[in-house]
Every structure is written in structure tokens, then in C-alpha cells.
Coordinates of C-alpha atoms and ligand atoms in Angstrom, one line a residue:
X215 CA -38.6 -6.7 50.0
X216 CA -36.2 -8.4 47.5
X217 CA -35.2 -6.0 44.8
X218 CA -32.5 -8.0 42.9
X219 CA -33.4 -9.9 39.7
X220 CA -31.3 -11.5 37.0
X221 CA -31.3 -9.6 33.8
X222 CA -32.8 -11.4 30.8
X223 CA -30.2 -12.7 28.3
X224 CA -31.3 -10.2 25.7
X225 CA -30.5 -7.3 28.0
X226 CA -27.2 -8.8 29.3
X227 CA -26.1 -9.4 25.7
X228 CA -27.0 -5.9 24.7
X229 CA -24.8 -4.6 27.5
X230 CA -22.0 -6.9 26.6
X231 CA -22.4 -5.8 22.9
X232 CA -21.5 -2.3 23.9
X233 CA -18.1 -3.5 24.7
X234 CA -17.4 -5.7 21.7
X235 CA -19.2 -3.9 19.0
X236 CA -19.1 -0.2 19.5
X237 CA -19.3 0.6 15.8
X238 CA -19.7 -1.3 12.5
X239 CA -16.0 -1.9 12.3
X240 CA -16.2 -3.9 15.5
X241 CA -18.7 -6.3 14.0
X242 CA -16.6 -6.6 10.8
X243 CA -13.6 -7.6 12.9
X244 CA -15.4 -10.3 14.8
X245 CA -17.0 -11.8 11.7
X246 CA -13.8 -11.9 9.7
X247 CA -12.0 -13.5 12.6
X248 CA -14.7 -16.2 12.9
X249 CA -14.3 -16.9 9.2
X250 CA -10.5 -17.3 9.6
X251 CA -11.0 -19.5 12.7
X252 CA -13.2 -21.7 10.6
X253 CA -10.3 -22.4 8.3
X254 CA -11.6 -20.4 5.3
X255 CA -9.3 -19.8 2.3
X256 CA -11.6 -17.2 0.7
X257 CA -13.5 -14.6 2.6
X258 CA -15.8 -12.0 1.1
X259 CA -16.9 -8.9 3.0
X260 CA -19.9 -7.0 1.7
X261 CA -20.8 -3.6 3.3
X262 CA -23.6 -1.2 2.7
X263 CA -23.8 2.3 4.0
X264 CA -20.6 1.9 5.9
X265 CA -22.1 -1.1 7.8
X266 CA -25.2 0.7 9.0
X267 CA -27.6 -1.4 6.8
X268 CA -25.5 -4.4 6.0
X269 CA -22.3 -6.2 7.0
X270 CA -22.1 -9.6 5.4
X271 CA -19.2 -12.0 5.6
X272 CA -19.2 -15.1 3.4
X273 CA -16.6 -17.8 3.9
X274 CA -15.7 -21.2 2.6
X275 CA -14.7 -22.5 6.0
X276 CA -15.9 -25.5 8.0
X277 CA -19.5 -24.4 8.3
X278 CA -21.7 -25.4 11.3
X279 CA -24.2 -28.1 12.1
X280 CA -27.9 -27.3 12.6
X281 CA -27.7 -27.1 16.3
X282 CA -24.4 -25.2 16.4
X283 CA -26.0 -22.7 14.0
X284 CA -28.4 -21.9 16.8
X285 CA -26.0 -22.4 19.7
X286 CA -23.4 -20.0 18.3
X287 CA -25.7 -17.1 19.3
X288 CA -25.7 -18.0 23.0
X289 CA -23.4 -16.2 25.3
X290 CA -20.1 -18.1 26.1
X291 CA -20.8 -20.5 23.3
X292 CA -17.5 -21.3 21.7
X293 CA -15.9 -24.3 20.1
X294 CA -12.4 -22.9 20.5
X295 CA -11.6 -23.6 24.1
X296 CA -13.0 -26.3 26.4
X297 CA -11.2 -25.7 29.8
X298 CA -9.2 -23.1 31.6
X299 CA -5.8 -24.6 30.6
X300 CA -6.6 -24.0 26.9
X301 CA -6.4 -20.3 27.7
X302 CA -2.6 -20.7 27.7
X303 CA -2.3 -22.0 24.2
X304 CA -4.7 -20.1 22.1
X305 CA -4.3 -20.5 18.4
X306 CA -7.5 -19.0 17.3
X307 CA -8.6 -15.3 17.0
X308 CA -11.7 -15.8 19.1
X309 CA -12.3 -17.8 22.2
X310 CA -14.6 -15.9 24.4
X311 CA -17.8 -17.0 22.7
X312 CA -19.3 -13.5 23.0
X313 CA -19.2 -11.9 19.6
X314 CA -22.2 -13.5 17.9
X315 CA -24.3 -13.3 21.0
X316 CA -23.5 -9.6 21.2
X317 CA -24.1 -8.9 17.5
X318 CA -27.4 -10.8 17.5
X319 CA -28.5 -8.7 20.5
X320 CA -28.2 -5.4 18.5
X321 CA -29.0 -6.3 14.9
X322 CA -31.1 -8.5 12.6
X323 CA -28.8 -11.4 11.7
X324 CA -29.3 -14.0 9.0
X325 CA -27.0 -17.0 9.1
X326 CA -26.6 -19.6 6.4
X327 CA -24.2 -22.4 7.0
X328 CA -23.4 -25.8 5.7
X329 CA -20.9 -28.5 6.8
X330 CA -18.8 -29.8 4.0
X331 CA -20.2 -33.4 4.5
X332 CA -23.8 -32.4 4.5
X333 CA -26.0 -31.9 1.5
X334 CA -28.2 -29.4 3.1
X335 CA -27.4 -26.4 5.2
X336 CA -29.3 -24.4 7.8
X337 CA -30.7 -20.9 7.7
X338 CA -31.2 -19.1 11.0
X339 CA -32.7 -15.6 11.5
X340 CA -32.3 -13.9 14.8
X341 CA -33.3 -10.4 15.9
X342 CA -32.5 -8.8 19.2
X343 CA -31.4 -12.2 20.6
X344 CA -34.7 -13.9 19.6
X345 CA -34.6 -16.6 17.0
X346 CA -37.4 -15.8 14.6
X347 CA -36.8 -18.6 12.1
X348 CA -34.7 -21.7 11.4
X349 CA -35.1 -24.0 8.5
X350 CA -33.0 -26.3 6.3
X351 CA -31.7 -24.6 3.2
X352 CA -29.6 -25.5 0.2
X353 CA -26.5 -23.2 0.4
X354 CA -22.8 -23.4 -0.4
X355 CA -20.3 -25.0 2.0
X356 CA -19.1 -22.7 4.6
X357 CA -20.9 -19.8 6.3
X358 CA -22.6 -16.6 5.4
X359 CA -23.6 -14.2 8.1
X360 CA -25.5 -11.0 7.2
X361 CA -25.8 -8.4 9.9
X362 CA -28.6 -6.0 9.0
X363 CA -29.6 -2.7 10.6
X364 CA -26.9 -2.7 13.3
X365 CA -28.1 -1.0 16.5
X366 CA -31.7 -1.1 15.3
X367 CA -32.8 -1.4 18.9
X368 CA -30.1 0.9 20.4
X369 CA -30.9 4.3 19.1
X370 CA -28.3 6.0 21.3
X371 CA -25.5 3.9 19.8
X372 CA -26.9 4.4 16.3
X373 CA -27.0 8.2 16.7
X374 CA -23.5 8.2 18.0
X375 CA -22.1 6.8 14.8
X376 CA -20.0 9.2 12.7
X377 CA -20.6 9.9 9.0
X378 CA -20.2 7.1 6.5
X379 CA -16.7 8.2 5.5
X380 CA -15.4 7.9 9.0
X381 CA -17.2 4.6 9.7
X382 CA -15.9 3.2 6.4
X383 CA -12.4 4.2 7.2
X384 CA -12.6 2.3 10.4
X385 CA -13.9 -0.7 8.6
X386 CA -11.0 -0.4 6.0
X387 CA -8.5 -0.2 8.8
X388 CA -9.9 -3.4 10.4
X389 CA -9.8 -5.0 7.0
X390 CA -6.1 -4.0 6.5
X391 CA -5.1 -5.2 9.9
X392 CA -6.6 -8.6 9.3
X393 CA -5.8 -9.1 5.6
X394 CA -2.2 -8.0 5.8
X395 CA -1.1 -10.7 8.1
X396 CA -3.4 -13.4 6.6
X397 CA -2.1 -13.0 3.1
X398 CA -2.5 -16.7 2.5
X399 CA -6.2 -16.2 2.5
X400 CA -8.1 -14.5 -0.4
X401 CA -10.2 -11.5 0.6
X402 CA -12.6 -9.1 -1.1
X403 CA -14.3 -6.0 0.1
X404 CA -17.3 -4.5 -1.6
X405 CA -18.9 -1.3 -0.4
X406 CA -22.3 -0.2 -1.8
X407 CA -21.9 -2.5 -4.8
X408 CA -18.3 -1.3 -5.6
X409 CA -15.4 -3.7 -5.3
X410 CA -12.9 -1.9 -3.2
X411 CA -10.3 -4.6 -2.8
X412 CA -9.9 -8.0 -4.5
X413 CA -6.9 -9.6 -2.7
X414 CA -5.7 -12.9 -4.0
X415 CA -3.9 -15.3 -1.6
X416 CA -0.1 -14.7 -2.0
X417 CA 3.0 -13.4 -0.3
X418 CA 3.1 -10.6 2.3
X419 CA 4.6 -8.3 -0.2
X420 CA 1.9 -9.0 -2.7
X421 CA -0.7 -8.3 0.0
X422 CA 1.0 -5.0 0.9
X423 CA 0.9 -4.0 -2.8
X424 CA -2.7 -5.1 -3.1
X425 CA -3.7 -2.8 -0.2
X426 CA -1.4 0.1 -0.6
X427 CA -0.5 0.1 -4.3
X428 CA 2.1 -1.5 -6.5
X429 CA 4.9 1.0 -5.9
X430 CA 5.2 -0.4 -2.4
X431 CA 6.9 -3.4 -3.9
X432 CA 9.9 -1.3 -4.7
X433 CA 9.8 0.6 -1.4
X434 CA 10.4 -2.2 1.0
X435 CA 13.3 -4.1 2.5
X436 CA 12.7 -7.6 3.7
X437 CA 13.2 -8.3 7.4
X438 CA 13.7 -11.9 8.6
X439 CA 15.0 -13.3 11.8
X440 CA 14.6 -16.5 13.7
X441 CA 15.6 -17.0 17.3
X442 CA 14.5 -19.4 20.0
X443 CA 12.3 -16.6 21.4
X444 CA 10.7 -15.2 18.3
X445 CA 10.4 -15.5 14.6
X446 CA 10.3 -12.2 12.7
X447 CA 9.0 -11.8 9.2
X448 CA 8.0 -8.7 7.4
X449 CA 9.0 -5.6 5.5
X450 CA 10.2 -2.1 6.4
X451 CA 10.2 0.9 4.1
X452 CA 13.4 2.2 2.6
X453 CA 14.4 5.4 4.4
X454 CA 13.7 7.5 1.3
X455 CA 10.1 6.4 1.4
X456 CA 9.5 7.5 5.0
X457 CA 6.5 9.6 5.6
X458 CA 5.6 12.7 7.5
X459 CA 3.0 10.8 9.6
X460 CA 3.0 7.5 11.4
X461 CA 0.7 6.0 8.8
X462 CA 1.5 2.5 7.7
X463 CA 2.9 0.9 10.7
X464 CA 1.7 -2.6 11.3
X465 CA 2.9 -5.0 14.0
X466 CA 1.4 -8.4 14.4
X467 CA 1.9 -11.1 17.0
X468 CA 0.8 -14.6 16.2
X469 CA -1.5 -13.3 13.5
X470 CA -3.1 -10.6 15.5
X471 CA -2.6 -6.9 15.0
X472 CA -1.1 -5.2 18.1
X473 CA 0.0 -1.8 19.3
X474 CA 3.1 -1.9 21.3
X475 CA 4.9 1.4 21.7
X476 CA 8.2 -0.2 22.8
X477 CA 8.4 -2.6 19.9
X478 CA 7.4 0.3 17.5
X479 CA 10.2 2.3 19.0
X480 CA 12.6 -0.6 18.4
X481 CA 11.8 -0.4 14.7
X482 CA 12.2 3.3 14.5
X483 CA 15.4 3.2 16.5
X484 CA 16.9 0.8 13.9
X485 CA 16.7 3.7 11.4
X486 CA 18.7 5.9 13.7
X487 CA 19.6 9.0 11.6
X488 CA 18.7 7.5 8.2
X489 CA 15.4 9.4 8.4
X490 CA 14.9 13.1 7.9
X491 CA 13.5 14.9 10.9
X492 CA 9.8 14.2 11.6
X493 CA 9.6 11.4 9.2
X494 CA 8.5 7.9 10.0
X495 CA 9.1 4.6 8.4
X496 CA 6.3 2.3 7.2
X497 CA 6.5 -1.2 8.4
X498 CA 4.6 -4.5 8.2
X499 CA 6.1 -6.9 10.7
X500 CA 4.8 -10.2 12.0
X501 CA 6.2 -11.8 15.1
X502 CA 5.6 -15.4 16.1
X503 CA 6.1 -16.2 19.7
X504 CA 5.2 -19.1 22.0
X505 CA 1.6 -18.3 23.0
X506 CA 2.4 -19.1 26.6
X507 CA 4.9 -16.1 26.6
X508 CA 2.2 -13.5 26.0
X509 CA -0.7 -12.4 28.1
X510 CA -3.7 -14.3 26.8
X511 CA -6.4 -12.3 28.4
X512 CA -6.6 -10.1 25.3
X513 CA -9.7 -8.0 25.2
X514 CA -11.5 -8.2 21.8
X515 CA -11.4 -4.5 21.1
X516 CA -8.0 -3.9 22.6
X517 CA -4.8 -4.2 20.7
X518 CA -2.3 -4.0 23.6
X519 CA -0.4 -7.1 24.5
X520 CA 2.1 -8.0 27.2
X521 CA 5.2 -10.1 26.6
X522 CA 7.1 -12.0 29.2
X523 CA 10.3 -11.2 27.3
X524 CA 9.9 -7.5 26.5
X525 CA 13.5 -6.5 26.6
X526 CA 14.9 -9.4 24.6
X527 CA 12.2 -8.9 21.9
X528 CA 13.0 -5.2 21.6
X529 CA 16.7 -5.9 21.0
X530 CA 16.1 -8.7 18.5
X531 CA 13.6 -6.7 16.6
X532 CA 15.8 -3.6 16.4
X533 CA 18.8 -5.6 15.2
X534 CA 16.8 -7.5 12.6
X535 CA 15.5 -4.2 11.1
X536 CA 18.9 -2.6 11.3
X537 CA 20.4 -5.6 9.5
X538 CA 17.7 -5.3 6.8
X539 CA 18.5 -1.7 6.3
X540 CA 22.2 -2.2 6.2
X541 CA 22.3 -5.3 4.2
X542 CA 20.2 -3.9 1.3
X543 CA 21.5 -1.3 -0.8
X544 CA 22.0 1.7 1.4
X545 CA 25.7 1.0 1.0
X546 CA 25.7 -0.3 -2.5
X547 CA 22.9 1.8 -4.0
X548 CA 24.5 5.0 -2.8
X549 CA 28.0 4.1 -3.7
X550 CA 28.9 5.8 -6.9
X551 CA 31.2 3.0 -7.9
X552 CA 28.4 0.9 -9.1
X553 CA 26.2 2.5 -11.8
X554 CA 22.8 2.9 -10.3
X555 CA 20.2 0.7 -11.7
X556 CA 17.5 3.3 -12.5
X557 CA 15.0 3.5 -15.2
X558 CA 16.2 6.2 -17.5
X559 CA 13.3 8.2 -18.9
X560 CA 13.0 9.2 -22.5
X561 CA 14.8 12.4 -23.4
X562 CA 12.7 15.5 -23.4
X563 CA 11.6 16.8 -26.8
X564 CA 14.2 18.4 -28.7
X565 CA 17.1 16.8 -26.8
X566 CA 19.8 15.5 -29.1
X567 CA 21.9 12.9 -27.3
X568 CA 25.6 13.4 -27.8
X569 CA 28.2 10.7 -28.2
X570 CA 30.2 10.4 -25.0
X571 CA 33.7 11.6 -25.8
X572 CA 36.7 9.5 -25.1
X573 CA 39.8 11.4 -24.4
X574 CA 43.1 9.9 -25.3
X575 CA 46.6 11.1 -25.7
X576 CA 47.6 10.5 -29.4
X577 CA 51.3 11.0 -28.6
X578 CA 51.3 8.4 -25.9
X579 CA 53.9 5.7 -26.4
X580 CA 53.9 3.0 -23.8
X581 CA 57.6 2.3 -24.4
X582 CA 58.7 5.8 -23.8
X583 CA 56.7 6.4 -20.8
X584 CA 57.2 9.4 -18.6
X585 CA 56.3 9.1 -15.0
X586 CA 53.1 11.0 -15.3
X587 CA 51.9 8.9 -18.2
X588 CA 52.4 5.5 -16.5
X589 CA 50.7 6.5 -13.4
X590 CA 47.6 4.5 -12.7
X591 CA 44.6 6.7 -13.1
X592 CA 42.7 7.1 -9.8
X593 CA 39.0 8.0 -10.4
X594 CA 38.8 9.6 -7.0
X595 CA 41.5 9.3 -4.4
X596 CA 39.8 9.1 -1.1
X597 CA 42.4 11.2 0.6
X598 CA 45.2 12.3 -1.6
X599 CA 48.5 11.4 0.0
X600 CA 50.6 13.2 -2.6
X601 CA 51.3 16.8 -3.5
X602 CA 48.5 18.6 -5.2
X603 CA 50.2 19.0 -8.5
X604 CA 50.6 15.3 -8.9
X605 CA 46.9 14.7 -8.2
X606 CA 45.9 17.2 -10.8
X607 CA 48.2 15.5 -13.2
X608 CA 46.2 12.4 -12.8
X609 CA 43.0 14.0 -13.8
X610 CA 42.2 14.3 -17.4
X611 CA 41.4 17.9 -18.3
X612 CA 38.0 18.1 -20.0
X613 CA 37.7 19.5 -23.4
X614 CA 36.3 22.9 -23.1
X615 CA 32.7 23.7 -23.9
X616 CA 31.6 20.9 -26.0
X617 CA 28.0 21.0 -24.7
X618 CA 25.3 23.1 -23.3
X619 CA 26.3 25.7 -20.9
X620 CA 29.9 24.6 -21.0
X621 CA 29.3 21.6 -18.9
X622 CA 31.5 18.8 -20.4
X623 CA 29.4 16.8 -22.8
X624 CA 30.6 13.5 -21.6
X625 CA 28.6 12.9 -18.5
X626 CA 30.8 13.7 -15.5
X627 CA 32.3 10.7 -14.1
X628 CA 30.2 10.0 -11.0
X629 CA 32.1 10.6 -7.9
X630 CA 33.0 7.6 -5.9
X631 CA 33.6 9.3 -2.7
X632 CA 30.8 9.4 -0.2
X633 CA 31.8 12.8 1.0
X634 CA 29.5 15.5 -0.3
X635 CA 29.0 18.8 1.4
X636 CA 25.8 20.8 1.6
X637 CA 26.5 24.5 1.3
X638 CA 24.1 27.3 2.3
X639 CA 21.3 24.6 2.6
X640 CA 21.1 24.9 -1.2
X641 CA 24.1 23.5 -3.0
X642 CA 25.7 20.1 -2.9
X643 CA 29.4 20.1 -3.5
X644 CA 30.5 16.7 -4.8
X645 CA 34.0 15.7 -5.6
X646 CA 34.4 14.3 -9.1
X647 CA 37.2 12.6 -10.9
X648 CA 37.3 15.7 -13.0
X649 CA 37.1 18.4 -10.4
X650 CA 34.2 19.4 -8.2
X651 CA 30.5 19.5 -9.1
X652 CA 28.3 22.1 -7.5
X653 CA 24.7 21.0 -7.7
X654 CA 21.6 23.1 -7.1
X655 CA 19.6 20.7 -4.9
X656 CA 16.1 22.0 -5.8
X657 CA 16.7 22.1 -9.6
X658 CA 18.3 18.7 -9.5
X659 CA 15.3 17.2 -7.7
X660 CA 13.0 19.0 -10.1
X661 CA 14.8 17.3 -13.0
X662 CA 14.5 13.9 -11.4
X663 CA 10.8 14.2 -10.7
X664 CA 10.1 15.7 -14.1
X665 CA 11.8 12.8 -15.8
X666 CA 9.9 10.3 -13.7
X667 CA 6.6 12.0 -14.4
X668 CA 7.1 12.3 -18.1
X669 CA 8.3 8.7 -18.2
X670 CA 5.4 7.4 -16.3
X671 CA 3.1 9.4 -18.5
X672 CA 4.5 7.8 -21.6
X673 CA 4.2 4.4 -20.1
X674 CA 0.9 5.1 -18.5
X675 CA 2.4 3.6 -15.4
X676 CA 1.6 6.4 -13.0
X677 CA 1.3 5.2 -9.5
X678 CA -1.5 6.7 -7.5
X679 CA -2.1 6.7 -3.8
X680 CA -5.6 6.8 -2.5
X681 CA -6.0 9.2 0.4
X682 CA -7.5 7.8 3.6
X683 CA -9.4 11.1 4.0
X684 CA -10.3 12.9 0.8
X685 CA -9.4 16.6 0.8
X686 CA -11.7 19.4 -0.3
X687 CA -10.1 22.3 -2.2
X688 CA -11.7 25.6 -3.1
X689 CA -10.7 27.7 -6.1
X690 CA -11.6 31.0 -7.8
X691 CA -14.1 30.6 -10.6
X692 CA -11.3 31.0 -13.2
X693 CA -9.0 28.5 -11.5
X694 CA -11.9 26.1 -11.1
X695 CA -12.5 26.3 -14.8
X696 CA -8.9 25.7 -15.7
X697 CA -8.6 22.9 -13.2
X698 CA -11.7 21.3 -14.7
X699 CA -10.0 21.3 -18.1
X700 CA -6.8 19.8 -16.7
X701 CA -8.5 17.0 -14.8
X702 CA -8.0 14.3 -17.4
X703 CA -4.3 15.2 -17.6
X704 CA -3.9 15.2 -13.8
X705 CA -5.6 11.8 -13.7
X706 CA -2.8 10.4 -15.8
X707 CA -0.3 11.5 -13.2
X708 CA -2.2 9.8 -10.4
X709 CA -4.5 12.6 -9.2
X710 CA -8.1 11.6 -8.6
X711 CA -9.9 14.9 -8.5
X712 CA -13.6 15.4 -8.9
X713 CA -15.8 18.5 -9.0
X714 CA -17.9 18.8 -5.9
X715 CA -19.7 22.1 -6.5
X716 CA -19.0 25.1 -8.6
X717 CA -15.6 26.0 -7.2
X718 CA -15.0 23.0 -4.9
X719 CA -13.1 19.9 -5.9
X720 CA -12.5 16.8 -3.8
X721 CA -9.1 15.1 -4.1
X722 CA -9.3 11.4 -3.4
X723 CA -5.9 10.2 -4.7
X724 CA -2.5 11.8 -5.5
X725 CA 0.6 10.6 -7.3
X726 CA 2.6 8.3 -5.0
X727 CA 5.6 10.6 -5.4
X728 CA 3.8 13.4 -3.6
X729 CA 3.8 12.3 0.0
X730 CA 1.9 14.3 2.4
X731 CA 1.7 17.9 1.1
X732 CA -0.8 20.7 1.5
X733 CA -2.9 19.9 -1.5
X734 CA -4.7 23.2 -1.7
X735 CA -1.4 25.1 -1.8
X736 CA 0.0 22.7 -4.2
X737 CA -2.9 22.9 -6.7
X738 CA -3.0 26.7 -6.3
X739 CA 0.6 27.0 -7.1
X740 CA 0.4 24.6 -10.0
X741 CA -2.5 26.5 -11.5
X742 CA -0.8 29.8 -11.2
X743 CA 2.5 28.4 -12.7
X744 CA 0.5 26.8 -15.4
X745 CA -1.1 30.1 -16.3
X746 CA 2.1 32.1 -15.8
X747 CA 4.0 33.1 -18.9
X748 CA 7.2 31.4 -17.7
X749 CA 5.6 28.0 -18.4
X750 CA 4.7 28.7 -22.0
X751 CA 8.1 27.5 -23.1
X752 CA 7.3 23.8 -22.8
X753 CA 6.7 21.8 -25.9
X754 CA 3.2 20.8 -24.9
X755 CA 0.6 20.7 -22.1
X756 CA 2.0 17.5 -20.7
X757 CA 5.5 19.0 -20.3
X758 CA 4.0 22.1 -18.8
X759 CA 2.1 20.2 -16.2
X760 CA 5.0 17.9 -15.4
X761 CA 7.3 20.8 -14.9
X762 CA 4.9 22.6 -12.7
X763 CA 4.3 19.5 -10.6
X764 CA 8.0 18.8 -10.4
X765 CA 8.5 22.4 -9.2
X766 CA 5.9 21.9 -6.5
X767 CA 7.1 18.5 -5.3
X768 CA 10.9 19.2 -5.3
X769 CA 12.8 19.8 -2.1
X770 CA 13.4 23.4 -1.4
X771 CA 16.3 25.6 -0.8
X772 CA 17.2 25.5 2.9
X773 CA 16.2 21.9 3.3
X774 CA 19.0 20.1 5.1
X775 CA 20.0 16.9 3.5
X776 CA 21.7 14.0 5.0
X777 CA 24.8 12.5 3.4
X778 CA 22.7 9.6 2.1
X779 CA 20.1 11.9 0.7
X780 CA 22.7 13.9 -1.1
X781 CA 24.2 10.9 -2.6
X782 CA 20.9 9.5 -3.6
X783 CA 20.0 12.8 -5.3
X784 CA 23.2 12.9 -7.2
X785 CA 22.9 9.3 -8.3
X786 CA 19.4 9.9 -9.5
X787 CA 20.3 13.1 -11.2
X788 CA 23.2 11.5 -13.1
X789 CA 20.8 8.8 -14.3
X790 CA 18.7 11.5 -16.1
X791 CA 19.5 12.0 -19.8
X792 CA 19.6 15.7 -19.3
X793 CA 21.2 16.1 -15.9
X794 CA 22.6 19.5 -16.7
X795 CA 19.4 21.5 -17.0
X796 CA 16.3 21.8 -14.9
X797 CA 12.9 21.3 -16.7
X798 CA 12.6 25.1 -17.0
X799 CA 16.1 25.3 -18.5
X800 CA 18.0 26.5 -15.6
X801 CA 21.5 25.2 -15.0
X802 CA 21.8 22.4 -12.4
X803 CA 25.4 21.6 -12.3
X804 CA 28.5 23.7 -12.4
X805 CA 31.8 21.9 -12.7
X806 CA 34.9 23.4 -11.4
X807 CA 37.8 21.8 -13.1
X808 CA 41.1 21.1 -11.5
X809 CA 42.8 24.0 -13.0
X810 CA 40.2 26.4 -11.7
X811 CA 40.4 24.7 -8.4
X812 CA 44.2 25.3 -8.3
X813 CA 43.7 28.9 -9.0
Ligands
ADP20 P1 -15.7 -17.2 19.5 O1 -15.2 -16.8 18.2 O2 -15.0 -16.4 20.6 O3 -15.7 -18.7 19.8 P2 -18.2 -16.2 18.5 O4 -19.4 -15.7 19.2 O5 -17.5 -15.3 17.6 O6 -17.2 -16.7 19.7 O7 -18.6 -17.5 17.7 C1 -19.2 -18.6 18.4 C2 -18.9 -19.9 17.8 O8 -19.6 -19.9 16.5 C3 -17.5 -20.1 17.4 O9 -16.7 -20.7 18.5 C4 -17.6 -21.1 16.2 O10 -17.7 -22.4 16.7 C5 -18.9 -20.7 15.6 N1 -18.7 -19.9 14.4 C6 -18.9 -18.5 14.3 N2 -18.6 -18.1 13.1 C7 -18.3 -19.1 12.4 C8 -18.0 -19.3 11.0 N3 -17.9 -18.3 10.1 N4 -17.8 -20.6 10.5 C9 -17.9 -21.7 11.4 N5 -18.2 -21.5 12.7 C10 -18.4 -20.3 13.2
MG21 MG1 -15.4 -15.0 17.3

């Protein structure tokens, strides 16, 4: 008895769908890619219930003819390749002709499409691979595909979906991977009626800022390289903006997001020891290579790719990133010879700026010069090649105690030697032209953050960073009440916190400065500091909050700093109007003058 039969298309398609569309994000990816392949310049993605009830993609691309509008749902129906040879020169995102057939097998799909030359378009409705309706319809040029009730006929798959938050985060990741590299196309994303992203066509850097927030514009170095083998274009994060997790790391090849551990390692290697331990750079790098030099048999859901020229690519990429890091400011920004170009915040309340004092020798007569007077003043000899006394002679003694805490009122001349030393994991010792500065690293960092916070508060420029996964925090009843009161203030500093029960709050965004910290601990500490009597000394609520946030965000005692970090910290500190005192009034800098050094 014969027992073999050929599966009906609807069943075969459903099986195939399991591979291509395993969750709503899979359908989103296929639909967005089709819209790009159709040459769209504007693509709108509309999602309801994290894609469970609706995924709709509207594009202004080529559109389809009446018969193509039906044919596109057949398996192996594609306009993108015609023969096997085409496989070696693929310039489109799709080519397998599987996606629409798969999606139509597991959802109710409504397609509206119109060719630019036609006056009337077509509407096709298909459910579980069966066309239930097709009629001419007046519609805009281009294509709109609405995928409704995904997995309506595959309960196992439907039940397997995670909660909306998780599914939506997958969709957003797909959206980022596609929109980042196709920054010349406008995209929007709406979820449950709310516009989540409205990305205008523009440069890669504008796109990065549109997706991750404006501060990213200042956090990136440009990487560019062109060789016979590969063209590289993109951005890498400045070392000081590295993160504790491998978050924003995006590599693309020929417009397609890829994962390639060796190439990622090439980028990270380029940073060498510029990064603190367990920190990772962010990067957004697009490679363009000859399509015949990569493995074309790319599976739609896979992101791995094989290159013929692995090793060469690795070396080129690493040196391109290295050059970007070296070429831009690391050297110049950290050199104390050039005044750092920082925004200097407004002085804290009550601070009276003092005139810098110019010291000069009234009895100096250039025509009766003594050797010591004619000597050219060295701001900071790299390595003194003369006896100590002579060196000290060169350095102007500071007038004693003209300012707070006895720190010379004229801002200490910034050191121009790169050699700082960290002592006891707590103090930075930096050579100055007027002696040696001993700087408390934690207090210095507090001052820098405090100034930035108060400055951004006054300018209402606070940069907020949306969390990929919101965090729930629990508080005692009293703390919950206080936090509730402080919410509007915290919002101004970039926190998005909402009450989610009597004593529970959900944090959905934090100030960009914050990085990845333990939010519960941070808020607990902040509240207790806010309540604590020590914080009452600030002029107002804003100052109190800023000081307590700065205290929480600052680096701690015991944190090892690299040479670059120390220099950066000092440069930032000296750019603060009140570099001498921490926000809570503790002394940051002690200057040991040459006389004391000699003793
Ligand atoms: P593939 O993209 O691999 O060719 P799909 O199943 O995704 O396979 O799409 C089948 C065909 O339908 C495409 O080759 C294309 O001709 C047509 N198509 C799909 N989406 C669109 C769209 N948004 N605009 C114009 N044509 C489209
Ligand atoms: Mg496709």
C-alpha cells in the first residue's frame, strides 16, 4: 500500500513559516526588508500588542501589479533572482521568495499595493494561505501589508510567545538593526497608537542619535577606511563612554546586520587598554565588500556570515578603529597644554568669582637682569635636567592664602605633563607648574557631575536614556512617599519613574550619565542622603538632589584609574568654576608648593 503523499501548500508553508517567522519580530524584519527592496524612501511600521494583533508596514516603494499582488504569496515567488548565477551577486535583502508565503500561512494578511504608473491599486486578503478576496482599490502608490492575528492557526506558537515587553524589545532590536544602516530612508515606529520613533532620512550619526539619544553625537569618533577589499564607514564610542555590557554593538555587511565574533574582537582589540576592565565600547560600523567574497547562502533568521578574506578584514578593521581613536582627541583632549573645550556650568549659588591674580616682580629691570630673572619660564619641565634649586627658582611662589581653604585663588596652572600618579587608589598626584596637586578622585568626580547636572537643569538639557528593560524598585512606605514627591524633579534630570503600586516604582529611563548602575541601591541611597541632615546645607531642593545624585554616580575610592582617565578627570575638574570644593563643601585639591616639596 502506498503511504506517501505530497503535503498541501498550506501545510508546507506553515512548516516553513516556523523557520522564518518564529516570533512577531521575524515578520517585522521580512516586511521591512521587502519595503527596502522595493526602493522605498519612507517606511512606516505600525504595531499593536507587540505584534500579536497587528504588524503593518507601509512603504512608498515600487508597488506591485495585480497579478504580482497574488503571486507574491506563493512559495519561491521572488522578483529578486532569476537564475542560480544571481545568487553570487545579491544586492537585495530578500531573494528566497519565502517570507510572504510563510507569513500568509500563519496569519490574516491584507495587502494593498499600487504601481506608480497605475491609477488604481489592488487589495488582496489572504488567510492561512487561502486568498479570500481580491479587488481593485484606490490606494496610495507603494505597498501596505497588514499582518493580523499572527499564529491564529498555530496555537502552540502563539502560546509560546513571551510577554508584550519581551516581544516588543525584539521588534525594536530588529527595527534598530535595519534603520541604523539604512539611514538614508525615513522610518517611523508606532506601538499601540504611540509614536516610538520618527526617524528622518539623514546621516548615520543622526540616525544613531535618533535611536539612542542626542548625547551619542558627542560620544562617537568617526571611522572611515577604503581599501580594495573593503570600505568601512561608521562610528565607535569614545573610550570614556564605554559601557559595562556589550550593548550597542552593531556591525553590518552590505547593508545587513551581522554577528561576527572575530570582527567584533577586532574592534575591541583596537581599544587595547583604553577601556577600564569589563567595559565595552559601543560601535556602529558598516562594511561594504564585493558580494562574491561573502557566503551568500544567508539564512533569513541567521546573522552569521562567512568572508573569504577573514584575516585581512580583521586587520583592516582593527587598524581603522585604532586610527580613529588615536587621531581624535585622546592625545589633544587630554593634553593639558590646550585648554579643554568644555562647557563651564554656572557657579553654584553664593559663589563669588575672583579675579585671577597676575604675579609680577615690581623690581624687575630687564636691563639689569640677574641670571634667574632672565631664565625662560618653563611651565612644566618634563624631566628637569638641572639642579633642584634652579628648578624651584623657575616657579613662581604663589601668594599665600588668597582664597578658600588656602588654595591659591588663581586657578592652578593646569599641568602639562601626562604623568599623574594614583596613590592608595584614592588620590591623584599631578605635577603643576606651581608644585604638586593632590586630588581626591571621588570628590573631584562629584564636583564634575554636580556641575553638569545643575547646568543641564538650568538649561533643561538633561539627556535621558531609555532602558531596554524597565526596572522595578520597592521602597518603604515613607520612602515611597518622598520619592513620589521628588518625581517631577527627578524627571528633569532624566529619570523616568512612575508609581506602579503602593510602594513599587518602575524606572524606564535614567540620566545618560548614569551608565549601568544598580537602580534600587542608587535610589535608596539617594533618598537616605536626601533625608539625612548632612544634605540640608544646600541652597535648595535642586542642589540637594544634584549633590546626592553626584555622590551616587561618582567613582569611588579604590577604583583604579588609567593615566587617561586621571588626566580627563583633572581636565574636567579644572573646567569647573569651583574646582576646589566638592558639592558638599569638602576639599578636593591640596597644593603642595615647591618650598614645601623641598622641605
Ligand atoms: P523575497 O523578498 O525573498 O523575494 P518575499 O516573500 O519576501 O520574498 O516577497 C516576494 C516578492 O513579493 C518579492 O520578490 C517582491 O517582488 C514582492 N514584494 C514583497 N513585498 C513588497 C513590497 N513591499 N513592495 C513591492 N514588492 C514587494
Ligand atoms: Mg522578502
